Coordinates of C-alpha atoms (C1' of nucleotides) in Angstrom, one line a residue:
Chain A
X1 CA 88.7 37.9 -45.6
X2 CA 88.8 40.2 -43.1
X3 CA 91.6 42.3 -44.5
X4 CA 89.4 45.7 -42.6
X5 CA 88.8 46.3 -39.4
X6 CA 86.5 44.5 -37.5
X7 CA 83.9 46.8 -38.4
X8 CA 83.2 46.0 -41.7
X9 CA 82.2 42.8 -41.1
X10 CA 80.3 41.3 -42.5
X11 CA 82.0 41.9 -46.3
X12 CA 79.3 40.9 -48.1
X13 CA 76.5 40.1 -45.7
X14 CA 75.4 37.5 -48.0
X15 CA 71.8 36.0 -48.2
X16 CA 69.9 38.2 -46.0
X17 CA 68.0 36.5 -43.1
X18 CA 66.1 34.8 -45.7
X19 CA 68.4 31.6 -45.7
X20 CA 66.9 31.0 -42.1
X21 CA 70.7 31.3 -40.7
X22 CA 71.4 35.2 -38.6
X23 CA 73.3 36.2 -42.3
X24 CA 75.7 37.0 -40.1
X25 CA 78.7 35.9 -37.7
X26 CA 81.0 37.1 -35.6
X27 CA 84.7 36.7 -36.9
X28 CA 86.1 33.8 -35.0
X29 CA 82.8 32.1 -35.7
X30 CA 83.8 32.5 -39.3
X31 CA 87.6 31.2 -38.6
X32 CA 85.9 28.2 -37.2
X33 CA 83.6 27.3 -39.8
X34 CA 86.9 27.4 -42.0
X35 CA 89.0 25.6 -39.9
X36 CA 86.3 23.1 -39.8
X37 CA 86.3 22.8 -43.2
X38 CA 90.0 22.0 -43.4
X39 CA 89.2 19.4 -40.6
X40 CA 86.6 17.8 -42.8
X41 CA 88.6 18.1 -45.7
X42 CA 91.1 15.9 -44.7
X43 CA 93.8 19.0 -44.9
X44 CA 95.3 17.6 -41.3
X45 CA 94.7 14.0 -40.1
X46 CA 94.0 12.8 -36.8
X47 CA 96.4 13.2 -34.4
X48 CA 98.7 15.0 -36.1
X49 CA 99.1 18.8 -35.1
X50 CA 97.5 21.9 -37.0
X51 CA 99.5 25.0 -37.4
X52 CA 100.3 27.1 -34.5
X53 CA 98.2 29.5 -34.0
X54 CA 100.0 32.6 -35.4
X55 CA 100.4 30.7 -38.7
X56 CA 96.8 30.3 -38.8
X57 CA 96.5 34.0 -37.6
X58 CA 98.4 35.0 -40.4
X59 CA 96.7 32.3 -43.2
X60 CA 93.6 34.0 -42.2
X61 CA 94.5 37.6 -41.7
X62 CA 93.6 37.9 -38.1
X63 CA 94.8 38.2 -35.1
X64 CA 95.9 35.4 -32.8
X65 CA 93.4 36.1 -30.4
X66 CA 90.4 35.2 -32.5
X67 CA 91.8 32.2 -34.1
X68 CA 92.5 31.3 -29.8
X69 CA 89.0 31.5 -29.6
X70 CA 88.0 29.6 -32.2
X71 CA 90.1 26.7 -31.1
X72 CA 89.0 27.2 -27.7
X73 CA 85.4 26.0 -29.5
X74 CA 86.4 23.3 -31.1
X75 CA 88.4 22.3 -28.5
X76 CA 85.6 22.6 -26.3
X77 CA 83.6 20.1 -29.0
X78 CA 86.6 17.4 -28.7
X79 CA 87.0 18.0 -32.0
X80 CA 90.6 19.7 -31.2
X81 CA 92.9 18.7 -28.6
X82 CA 95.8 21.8 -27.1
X83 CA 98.8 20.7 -25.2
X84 CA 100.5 23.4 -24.2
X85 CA 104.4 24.1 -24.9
X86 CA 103.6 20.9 -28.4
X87 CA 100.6 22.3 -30.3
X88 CA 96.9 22.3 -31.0
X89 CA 96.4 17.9 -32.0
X90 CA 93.2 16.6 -34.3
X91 CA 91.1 14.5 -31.8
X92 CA 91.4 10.7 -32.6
X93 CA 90.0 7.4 -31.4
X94 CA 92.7 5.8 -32.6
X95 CA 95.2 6.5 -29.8
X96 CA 93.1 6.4 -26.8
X97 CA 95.1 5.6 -23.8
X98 CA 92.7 3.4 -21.7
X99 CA 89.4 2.8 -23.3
X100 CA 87.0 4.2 -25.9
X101 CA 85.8 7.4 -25.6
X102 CA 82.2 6.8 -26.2
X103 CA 81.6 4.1 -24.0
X104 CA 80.5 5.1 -20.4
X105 CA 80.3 1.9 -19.1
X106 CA 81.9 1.1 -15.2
X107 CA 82.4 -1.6 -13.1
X108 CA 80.4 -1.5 -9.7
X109 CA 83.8 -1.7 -7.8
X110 CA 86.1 0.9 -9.4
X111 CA 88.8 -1.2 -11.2
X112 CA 88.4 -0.5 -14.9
X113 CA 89.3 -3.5 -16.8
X114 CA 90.7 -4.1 -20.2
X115 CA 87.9 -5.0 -22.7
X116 CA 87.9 -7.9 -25.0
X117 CA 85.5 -8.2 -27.6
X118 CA 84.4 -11.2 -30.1
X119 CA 82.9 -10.6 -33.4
X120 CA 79.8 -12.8 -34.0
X121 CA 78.9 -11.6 -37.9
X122 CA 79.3 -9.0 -40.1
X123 CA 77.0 -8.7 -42.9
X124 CA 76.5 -6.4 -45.6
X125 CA 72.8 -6.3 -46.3
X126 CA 70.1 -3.9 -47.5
X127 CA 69.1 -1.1 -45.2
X128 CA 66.0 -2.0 -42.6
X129 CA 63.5 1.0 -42.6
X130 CA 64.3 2.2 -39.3
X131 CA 68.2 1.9 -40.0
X132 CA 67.9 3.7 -43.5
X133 CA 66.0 6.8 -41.5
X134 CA 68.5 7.1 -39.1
X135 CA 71.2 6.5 -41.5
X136 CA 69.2 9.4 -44.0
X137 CA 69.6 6.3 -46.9
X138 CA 67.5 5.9 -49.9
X139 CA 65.7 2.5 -48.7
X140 CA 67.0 -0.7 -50.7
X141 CA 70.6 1.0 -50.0
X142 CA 73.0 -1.1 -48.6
X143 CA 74.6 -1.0 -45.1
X144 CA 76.4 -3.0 -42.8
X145 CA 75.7 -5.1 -40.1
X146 CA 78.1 -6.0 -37.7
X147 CA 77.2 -7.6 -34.6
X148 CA 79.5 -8.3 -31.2
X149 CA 80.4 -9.0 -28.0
X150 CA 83.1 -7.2 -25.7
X151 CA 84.1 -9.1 -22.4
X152 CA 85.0 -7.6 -18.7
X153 CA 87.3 -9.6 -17.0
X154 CA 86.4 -12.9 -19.6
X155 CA 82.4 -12.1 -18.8
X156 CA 80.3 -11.0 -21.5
X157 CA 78.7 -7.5 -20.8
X158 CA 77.8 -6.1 -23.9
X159 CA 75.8 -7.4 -27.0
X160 CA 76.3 -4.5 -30.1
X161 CA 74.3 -4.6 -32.8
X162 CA 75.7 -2.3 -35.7
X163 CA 74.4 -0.7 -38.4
X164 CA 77.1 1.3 -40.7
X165 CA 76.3 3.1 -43.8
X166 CA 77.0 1.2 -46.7
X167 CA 79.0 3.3 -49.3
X168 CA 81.0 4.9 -46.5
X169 CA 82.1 1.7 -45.6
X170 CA 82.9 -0.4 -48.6
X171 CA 85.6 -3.8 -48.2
X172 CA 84.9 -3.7 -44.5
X173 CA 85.1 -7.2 -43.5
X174 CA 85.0 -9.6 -40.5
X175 CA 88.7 -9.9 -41.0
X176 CA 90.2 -6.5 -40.8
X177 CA 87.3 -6.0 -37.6
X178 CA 89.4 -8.8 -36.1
X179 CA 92.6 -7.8 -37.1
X180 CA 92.4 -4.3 -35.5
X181 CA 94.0 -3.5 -32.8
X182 CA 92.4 -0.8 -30.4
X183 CA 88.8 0.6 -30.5
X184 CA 86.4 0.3 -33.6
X185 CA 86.2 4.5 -34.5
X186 CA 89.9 3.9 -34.8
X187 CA 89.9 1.9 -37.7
X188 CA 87.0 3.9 -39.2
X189 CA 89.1 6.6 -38.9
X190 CA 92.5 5.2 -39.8
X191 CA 91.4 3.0 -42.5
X192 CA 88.2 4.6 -44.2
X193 CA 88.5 8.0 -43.2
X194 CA 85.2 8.6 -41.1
X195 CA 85.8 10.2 -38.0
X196 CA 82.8 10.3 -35.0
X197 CA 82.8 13.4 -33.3
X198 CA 79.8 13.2 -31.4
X199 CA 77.4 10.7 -30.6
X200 CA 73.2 10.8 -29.4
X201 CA 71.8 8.0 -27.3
X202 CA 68.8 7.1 -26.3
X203 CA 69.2 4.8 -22.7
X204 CA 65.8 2.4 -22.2
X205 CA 65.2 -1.0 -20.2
X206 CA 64.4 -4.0 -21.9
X207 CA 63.9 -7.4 -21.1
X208 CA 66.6 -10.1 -22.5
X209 CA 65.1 -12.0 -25.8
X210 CA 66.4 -15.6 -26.3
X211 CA 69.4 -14.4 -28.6
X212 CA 70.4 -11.8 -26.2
X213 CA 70.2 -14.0 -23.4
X214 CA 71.8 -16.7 -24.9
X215 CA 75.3 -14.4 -25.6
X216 CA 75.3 -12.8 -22.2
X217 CA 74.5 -16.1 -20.2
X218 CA 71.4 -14.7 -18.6
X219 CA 68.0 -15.7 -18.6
X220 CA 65.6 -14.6 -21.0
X221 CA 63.5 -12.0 -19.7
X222 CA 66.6 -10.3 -17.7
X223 CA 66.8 -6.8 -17.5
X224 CA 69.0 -4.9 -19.7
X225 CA 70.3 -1.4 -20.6
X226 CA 69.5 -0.9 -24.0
X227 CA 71.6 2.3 -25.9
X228 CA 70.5 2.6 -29.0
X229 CA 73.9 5.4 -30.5
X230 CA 73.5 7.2 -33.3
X231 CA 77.5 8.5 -34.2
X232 CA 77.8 11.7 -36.4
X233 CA 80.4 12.8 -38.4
X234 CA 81.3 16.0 -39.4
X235 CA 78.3 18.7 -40.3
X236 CA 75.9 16.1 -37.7
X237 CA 76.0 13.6 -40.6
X238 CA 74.9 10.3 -39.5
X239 CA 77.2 7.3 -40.0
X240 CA 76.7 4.6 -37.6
X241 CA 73.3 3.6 -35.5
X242 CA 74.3 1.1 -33.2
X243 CA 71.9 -0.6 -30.3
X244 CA 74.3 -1.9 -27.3
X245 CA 73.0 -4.2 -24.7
X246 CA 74.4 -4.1 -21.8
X247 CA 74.1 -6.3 -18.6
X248 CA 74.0 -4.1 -15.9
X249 CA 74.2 -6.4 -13.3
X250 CA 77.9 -5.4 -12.3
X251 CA 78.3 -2.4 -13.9
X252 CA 76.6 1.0 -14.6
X253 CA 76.2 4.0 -17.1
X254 CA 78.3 6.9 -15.7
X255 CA 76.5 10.1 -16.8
X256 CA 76.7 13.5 -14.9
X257 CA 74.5 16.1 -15.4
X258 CA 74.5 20.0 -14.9
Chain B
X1 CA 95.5 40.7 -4.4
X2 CA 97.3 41.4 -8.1
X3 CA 97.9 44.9 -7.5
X4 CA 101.0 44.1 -9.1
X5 CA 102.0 43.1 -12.6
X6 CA 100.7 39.4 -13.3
X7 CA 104.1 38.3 -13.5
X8 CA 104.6 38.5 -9.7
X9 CA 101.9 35.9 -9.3
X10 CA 101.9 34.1 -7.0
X11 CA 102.5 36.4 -4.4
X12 CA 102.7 33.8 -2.1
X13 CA 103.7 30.3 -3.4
X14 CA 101.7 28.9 -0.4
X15 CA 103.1 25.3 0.2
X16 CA 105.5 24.0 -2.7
X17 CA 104.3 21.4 -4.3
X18 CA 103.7 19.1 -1.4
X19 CA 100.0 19.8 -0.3
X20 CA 99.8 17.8 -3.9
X21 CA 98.3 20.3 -5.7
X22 CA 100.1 22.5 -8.0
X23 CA 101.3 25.3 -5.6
X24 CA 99.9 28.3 -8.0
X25 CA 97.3 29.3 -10.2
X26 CA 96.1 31.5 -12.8
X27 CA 94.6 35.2 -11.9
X28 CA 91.5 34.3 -13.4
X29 CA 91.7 31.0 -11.6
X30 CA 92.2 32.7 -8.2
X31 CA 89.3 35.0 -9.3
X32 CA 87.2 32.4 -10.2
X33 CA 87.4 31.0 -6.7
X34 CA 86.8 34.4 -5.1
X35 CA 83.3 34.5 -7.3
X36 CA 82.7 30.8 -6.4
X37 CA 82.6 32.0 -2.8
X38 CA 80.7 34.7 -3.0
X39 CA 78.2 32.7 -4.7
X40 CA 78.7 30.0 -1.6
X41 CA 78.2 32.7 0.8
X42 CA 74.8 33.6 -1.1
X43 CA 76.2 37.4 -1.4
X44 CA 73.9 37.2 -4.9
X45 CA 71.0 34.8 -4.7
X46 CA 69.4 32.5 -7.6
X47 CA 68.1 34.3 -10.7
X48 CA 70.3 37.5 -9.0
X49 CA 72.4 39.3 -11.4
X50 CA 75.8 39.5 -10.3
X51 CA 77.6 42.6 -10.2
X52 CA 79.1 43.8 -14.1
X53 CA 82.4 42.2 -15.5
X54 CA 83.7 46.2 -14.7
X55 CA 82.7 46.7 -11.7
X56 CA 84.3 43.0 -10.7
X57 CA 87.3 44.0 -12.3
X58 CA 87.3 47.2 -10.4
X59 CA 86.8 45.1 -6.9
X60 CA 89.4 42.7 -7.9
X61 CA 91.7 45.0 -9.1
X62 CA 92.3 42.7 -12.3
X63 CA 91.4 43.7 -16.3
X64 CA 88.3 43.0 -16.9
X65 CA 89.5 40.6 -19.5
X66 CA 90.7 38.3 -16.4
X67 CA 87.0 38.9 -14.8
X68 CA 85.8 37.7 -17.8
X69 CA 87.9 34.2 -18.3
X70 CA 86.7 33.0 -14.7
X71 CA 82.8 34.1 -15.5
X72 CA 83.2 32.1 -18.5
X73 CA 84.5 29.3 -16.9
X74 CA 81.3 29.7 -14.0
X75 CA 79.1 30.0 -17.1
X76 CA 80.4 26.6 -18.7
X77 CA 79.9 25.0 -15.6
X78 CA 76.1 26.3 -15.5
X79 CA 76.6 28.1 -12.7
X80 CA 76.4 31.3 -14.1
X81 CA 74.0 32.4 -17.1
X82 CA 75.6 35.1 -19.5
X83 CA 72.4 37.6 -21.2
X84 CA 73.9 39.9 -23.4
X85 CA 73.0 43.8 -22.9
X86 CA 71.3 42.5 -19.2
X87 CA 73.9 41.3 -17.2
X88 CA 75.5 37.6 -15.9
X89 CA 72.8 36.1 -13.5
X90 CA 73.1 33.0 -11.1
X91 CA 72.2 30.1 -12.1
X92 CA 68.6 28.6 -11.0
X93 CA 66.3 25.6 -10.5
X94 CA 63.2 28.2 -9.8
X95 CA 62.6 29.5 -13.1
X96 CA 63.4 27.1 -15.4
X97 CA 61.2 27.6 -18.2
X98 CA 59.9 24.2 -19.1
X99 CA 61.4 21.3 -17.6
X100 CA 63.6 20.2 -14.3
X101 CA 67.1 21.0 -15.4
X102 CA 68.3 17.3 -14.5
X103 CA 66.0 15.4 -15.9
X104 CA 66.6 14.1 -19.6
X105 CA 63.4 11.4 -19.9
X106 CA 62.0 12.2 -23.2
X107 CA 58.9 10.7 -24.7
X108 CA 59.6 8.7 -27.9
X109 CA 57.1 10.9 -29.8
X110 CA 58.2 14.4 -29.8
X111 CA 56.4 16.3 -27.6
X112 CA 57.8 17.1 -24.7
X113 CA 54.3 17.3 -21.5
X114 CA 54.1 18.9 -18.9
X115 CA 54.8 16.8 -15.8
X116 CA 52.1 15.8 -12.6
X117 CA 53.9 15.0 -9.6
X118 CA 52.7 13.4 -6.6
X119 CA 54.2 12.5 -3.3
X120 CA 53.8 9.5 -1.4
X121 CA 55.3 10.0 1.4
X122 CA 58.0 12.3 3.5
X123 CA 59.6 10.6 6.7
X124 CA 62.0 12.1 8.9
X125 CA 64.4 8.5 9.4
X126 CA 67.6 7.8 10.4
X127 CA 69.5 7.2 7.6
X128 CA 70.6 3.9 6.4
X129 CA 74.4 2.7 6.0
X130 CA 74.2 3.3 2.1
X131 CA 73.0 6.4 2.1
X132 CA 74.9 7.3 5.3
X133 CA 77.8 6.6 3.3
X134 CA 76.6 8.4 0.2
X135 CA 76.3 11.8 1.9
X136 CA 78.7 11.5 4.2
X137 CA 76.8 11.7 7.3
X138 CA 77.6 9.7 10.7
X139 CA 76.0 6.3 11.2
X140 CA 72.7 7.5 12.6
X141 CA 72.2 10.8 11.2
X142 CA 69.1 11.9 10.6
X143 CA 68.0 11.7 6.6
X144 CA 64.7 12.8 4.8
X145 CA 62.9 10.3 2.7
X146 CA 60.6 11.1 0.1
X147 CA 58.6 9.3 -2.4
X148 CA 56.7 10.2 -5.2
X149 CA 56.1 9.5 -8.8
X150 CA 55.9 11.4 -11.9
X151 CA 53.2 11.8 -14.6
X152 CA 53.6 12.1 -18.1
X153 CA 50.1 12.6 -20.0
X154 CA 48.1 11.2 -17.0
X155 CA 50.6 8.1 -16.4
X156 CA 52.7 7.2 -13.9
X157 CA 56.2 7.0 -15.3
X158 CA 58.7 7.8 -12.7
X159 CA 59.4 6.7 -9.2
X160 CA 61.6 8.2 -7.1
X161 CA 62.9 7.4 -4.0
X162 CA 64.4 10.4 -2.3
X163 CA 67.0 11.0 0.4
X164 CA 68.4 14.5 1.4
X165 CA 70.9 15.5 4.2
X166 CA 69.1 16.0 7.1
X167 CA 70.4 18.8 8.7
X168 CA 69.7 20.7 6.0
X169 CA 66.3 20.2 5.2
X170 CA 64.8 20.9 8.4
X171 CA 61.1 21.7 8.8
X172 CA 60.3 19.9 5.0
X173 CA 57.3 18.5 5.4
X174 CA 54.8 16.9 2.4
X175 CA 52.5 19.6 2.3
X176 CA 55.1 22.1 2.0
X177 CA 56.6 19.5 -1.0
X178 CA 52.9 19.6 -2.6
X179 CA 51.8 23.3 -2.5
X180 CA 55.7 24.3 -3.6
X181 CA 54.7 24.6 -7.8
X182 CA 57.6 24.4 -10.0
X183 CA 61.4 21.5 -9.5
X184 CA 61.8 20.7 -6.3
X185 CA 65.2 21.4 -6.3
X186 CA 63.9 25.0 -7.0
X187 CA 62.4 25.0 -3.2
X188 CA 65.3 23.3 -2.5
X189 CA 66.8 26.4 -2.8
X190 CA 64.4 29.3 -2.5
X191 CA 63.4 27.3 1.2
X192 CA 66.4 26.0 2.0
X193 CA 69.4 28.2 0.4
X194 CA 70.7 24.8 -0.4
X195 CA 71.4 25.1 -4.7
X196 CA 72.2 21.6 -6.8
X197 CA 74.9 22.5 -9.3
X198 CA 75.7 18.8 -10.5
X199 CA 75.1 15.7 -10.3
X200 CA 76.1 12.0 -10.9
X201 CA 74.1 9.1 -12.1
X202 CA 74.5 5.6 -12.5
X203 CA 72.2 4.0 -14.9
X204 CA 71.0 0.9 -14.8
X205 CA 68.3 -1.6 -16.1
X206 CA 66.6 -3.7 -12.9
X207 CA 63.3 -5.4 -12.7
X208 CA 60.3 -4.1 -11.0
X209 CA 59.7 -5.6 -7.4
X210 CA 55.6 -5.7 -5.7
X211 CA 56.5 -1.7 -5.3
X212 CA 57.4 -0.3 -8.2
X213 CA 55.6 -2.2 -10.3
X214 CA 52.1 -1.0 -8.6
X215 CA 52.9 2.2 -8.7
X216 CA 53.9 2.0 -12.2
X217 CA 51.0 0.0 -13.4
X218 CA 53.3 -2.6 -14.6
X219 CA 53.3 -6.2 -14.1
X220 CA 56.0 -7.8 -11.6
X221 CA 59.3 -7.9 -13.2
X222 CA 58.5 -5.3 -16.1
X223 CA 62.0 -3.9 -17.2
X224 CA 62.8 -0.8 -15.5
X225 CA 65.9 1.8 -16.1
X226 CA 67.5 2.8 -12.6
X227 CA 68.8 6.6 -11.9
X228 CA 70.8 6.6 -9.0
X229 CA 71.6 10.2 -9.0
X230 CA 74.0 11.6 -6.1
X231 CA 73.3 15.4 -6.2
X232 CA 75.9 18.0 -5.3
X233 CA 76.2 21.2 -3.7
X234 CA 79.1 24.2 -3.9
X235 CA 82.4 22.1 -3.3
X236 CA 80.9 18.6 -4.5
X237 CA 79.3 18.3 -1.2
X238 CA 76.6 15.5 -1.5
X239 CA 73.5 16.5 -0.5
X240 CA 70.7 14.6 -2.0
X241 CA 70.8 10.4 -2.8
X242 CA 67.9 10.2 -5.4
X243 CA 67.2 6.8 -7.0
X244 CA 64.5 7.0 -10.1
X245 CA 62.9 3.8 -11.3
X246 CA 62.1 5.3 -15.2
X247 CA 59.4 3.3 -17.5
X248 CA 61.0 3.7 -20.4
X249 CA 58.2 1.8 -22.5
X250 CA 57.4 4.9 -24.2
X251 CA 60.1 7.3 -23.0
X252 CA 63.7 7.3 -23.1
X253 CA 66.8 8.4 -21.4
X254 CA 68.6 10.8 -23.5
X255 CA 72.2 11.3 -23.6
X256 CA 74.9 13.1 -25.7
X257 CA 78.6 12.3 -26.1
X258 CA 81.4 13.6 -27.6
Chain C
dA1 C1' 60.0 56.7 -32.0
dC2 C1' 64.4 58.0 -30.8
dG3 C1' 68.5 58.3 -28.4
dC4 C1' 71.3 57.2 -24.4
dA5 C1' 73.4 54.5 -20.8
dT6 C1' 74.6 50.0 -19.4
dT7 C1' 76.2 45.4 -20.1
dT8 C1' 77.9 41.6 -22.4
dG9 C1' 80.3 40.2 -26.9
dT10 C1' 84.0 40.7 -30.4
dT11 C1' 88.5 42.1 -32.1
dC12 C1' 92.8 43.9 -32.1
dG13 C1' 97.5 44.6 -30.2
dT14 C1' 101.2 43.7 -26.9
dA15 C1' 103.8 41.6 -23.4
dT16 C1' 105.0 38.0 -20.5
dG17 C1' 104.6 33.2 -18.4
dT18 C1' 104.9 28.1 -18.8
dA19 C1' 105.7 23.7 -21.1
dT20 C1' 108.1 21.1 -24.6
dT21 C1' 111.8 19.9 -27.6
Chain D
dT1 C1' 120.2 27.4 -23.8
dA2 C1' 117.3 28.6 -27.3
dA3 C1' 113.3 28.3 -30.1
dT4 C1' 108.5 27.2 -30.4
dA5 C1' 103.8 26.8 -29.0
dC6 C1' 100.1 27.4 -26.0
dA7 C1' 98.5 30.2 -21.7
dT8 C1' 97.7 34.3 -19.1
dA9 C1' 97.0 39.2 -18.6
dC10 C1' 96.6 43.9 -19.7
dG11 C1' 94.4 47.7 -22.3
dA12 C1' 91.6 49.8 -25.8
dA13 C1' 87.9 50.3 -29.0
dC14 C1' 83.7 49.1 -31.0
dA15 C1' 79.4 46.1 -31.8
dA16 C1' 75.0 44.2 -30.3
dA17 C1' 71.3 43.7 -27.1
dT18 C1' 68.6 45.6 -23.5
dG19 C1' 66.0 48.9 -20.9
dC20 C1' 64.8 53.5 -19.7
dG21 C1' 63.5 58.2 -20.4

DNA sequence: ACGCATTTGTTCGTATGTATT
DNA sequence: TAATACATACGAACAAATGCG
């Protein structure tokens, strides 16, 4: 592609605006879309380096600058990660320094604290409605269940209930959960190959029922923060719905807007 | 400044290393900063366009590829909006086409409403220690309260209890809060010249006291989700404590990460 | 309706700086 | 020190969107 000047583009300008999409994109916008696919494919596995960006220039017969500024994108999606003067790294859960990279949750008095957690079940079981909608599964398919507790400082915080999609998923067990070392997108990643890039949450209050009450020693009818996560993989797929509860009675949801 | 090749940068090293930070910085850095105080200074006001990437290359005496890096930084930051063919424009609260910029309650079903706001009340106080502390004013210090709640389809859904900087916001009164139409932190900034960029929120679920739950047509203890948003200004100066008491019985907090 | 000027957006090429190994 | 990789900066040309005459 892109063996002409700039100009010609697009080549062949494909499906005309009949497909919905503008049947047309600027070049790097095309260099991202491939290097995407390469992501997806598996061609280079989290945290390992890509090529430099002049072999990638040269695989895709354009000039540095425009495969800088599709990196620059992706990089700006956290889906690649530059260090200057070592390369251009695939983004990973699995070698976090501190703590996971979804979870926004902070102590009222700064010091973050390691986080234990404690597996209560994990079930594989047929798809609920609402889980097989968010999950886009045929109903009657099967999906996971996993459900836990992580600790702050030997105090239960946060009740997760998860719902994984079955096939993606398969000889998952309470076991290897256990086993793991580090977050839980890390061993999705490391062992089965599904990597979240990007997450949508909906934040509500609820009151404590007896099951959640129970786990987090609180009274039933306590407030908590209820984030219900739905984690998508590449091309916005969905592969996890999860609904945390989280006793905000020492901690708080950073956000910042702008 | 750069009238000279890039490679003489800095021109003055300032202080080595010892003022803790790093004792240089980019061209497009340093002009990033110049912009960033024009903008300060209100040389281009709200909804302005700001002068051409040329003609700031011209002033700065840099390529207009260096003009464009810092604008591009400005625009990620949603300072600066980019329109193609019209010109780069600063950022505003005023003419926001739907919705207030900062907040991200959604109702569960789709549509997004309009919103009904009305205020409760606006006392000139002295500002108590927390919110002393939270926008850095002396012990004493006059502060602005304001209260009001939100509607969403004819209900009450949000309740927020407001505190700005005092010196700032002299000669706010309610009635110039109720006739203003459109965010408040567009008068904010049209009436005031004083323009939220970002802000930072702490999330939390609490329980409605006597207060909040008349207001909110709730009963006594109804689950509520606490915003406790600290608003700030050009160099992260605080200027307004906000904290939001959200029903989230039929609306939700929504959230991305990645 | 058309063309023109303006402004941002894209792409190339080249050179040099900075960080890492 | 040298090689490699990303980062910064310049310049030039053309594309695409907008608004005006």
């Amino acid at each position: 592609m892109a063996t002409l000047p700039p100009s010609t583009l697009p080549e062949f300008p494909a499906s005309p605006s009949e497909a919905g999409g503008p049947a047309f994109s600027p070049l790097y916008q095309q260099i991202k879309g491939l290097i995407l696919r390469s992501l997806q494919a598996g061609e280079w596995k989290p945290g390992e380096a890509i090529p430099s960006e002049v072999d990638l220039a040269a695989r895709f017969r354009v000039s540095q600058g425009t495969v800088r500024k599709a990196i620059d994108e992706l990089a700006a999606e956290n889906l690649l990660v530059r260090r200057q003067g070592k390369g251009t790294f695939v983004a990973t859960h699995a070698e976090e320094k501190i703590q996971y990279r979804f979870l926004r949750l902070m102590p009222d008095d700064g010091e973050a604290s390691p986080v234990e957690r404690k597996f209560i079940d994990c079930r594989r079981l047929r798809a609920p409605a609402e889980v097989a909608r968010a999950l886009e599964l045929k109903s009657g398919d099967a999906a996971l269940q996993i459900r836990r507790l992580l600790y702050f400082r030997g105090q239960p915080v946060v009740f997760d209930d998860i719902w994984l999609h079955g096939m993606l998923f398969k000889g998952l067990t309470a076991e290897r959960l256990s086993d793991y070392r580090g977050p839980m997108y890390g061993l999705f990643e490391t062992e089965f190959g599904v990597r979240m890039i990007r997450a949508e949450e909906k934040l509500r209050a609820v009151s404590a029922d007896a099951t959640a009450a129970g786990l987090l020693n609180l009274a039933e009818g306590a407030p908590l923060l209820s984030v219900e996560r739905l984690s998508l993989t590449y091309g916005d797929k969905p592969v996890e719905l999860r609904r945390g509860l989280y006793n905000t009675a020492a901690h708080f949801y950073r956000n910042e807007v702008s």
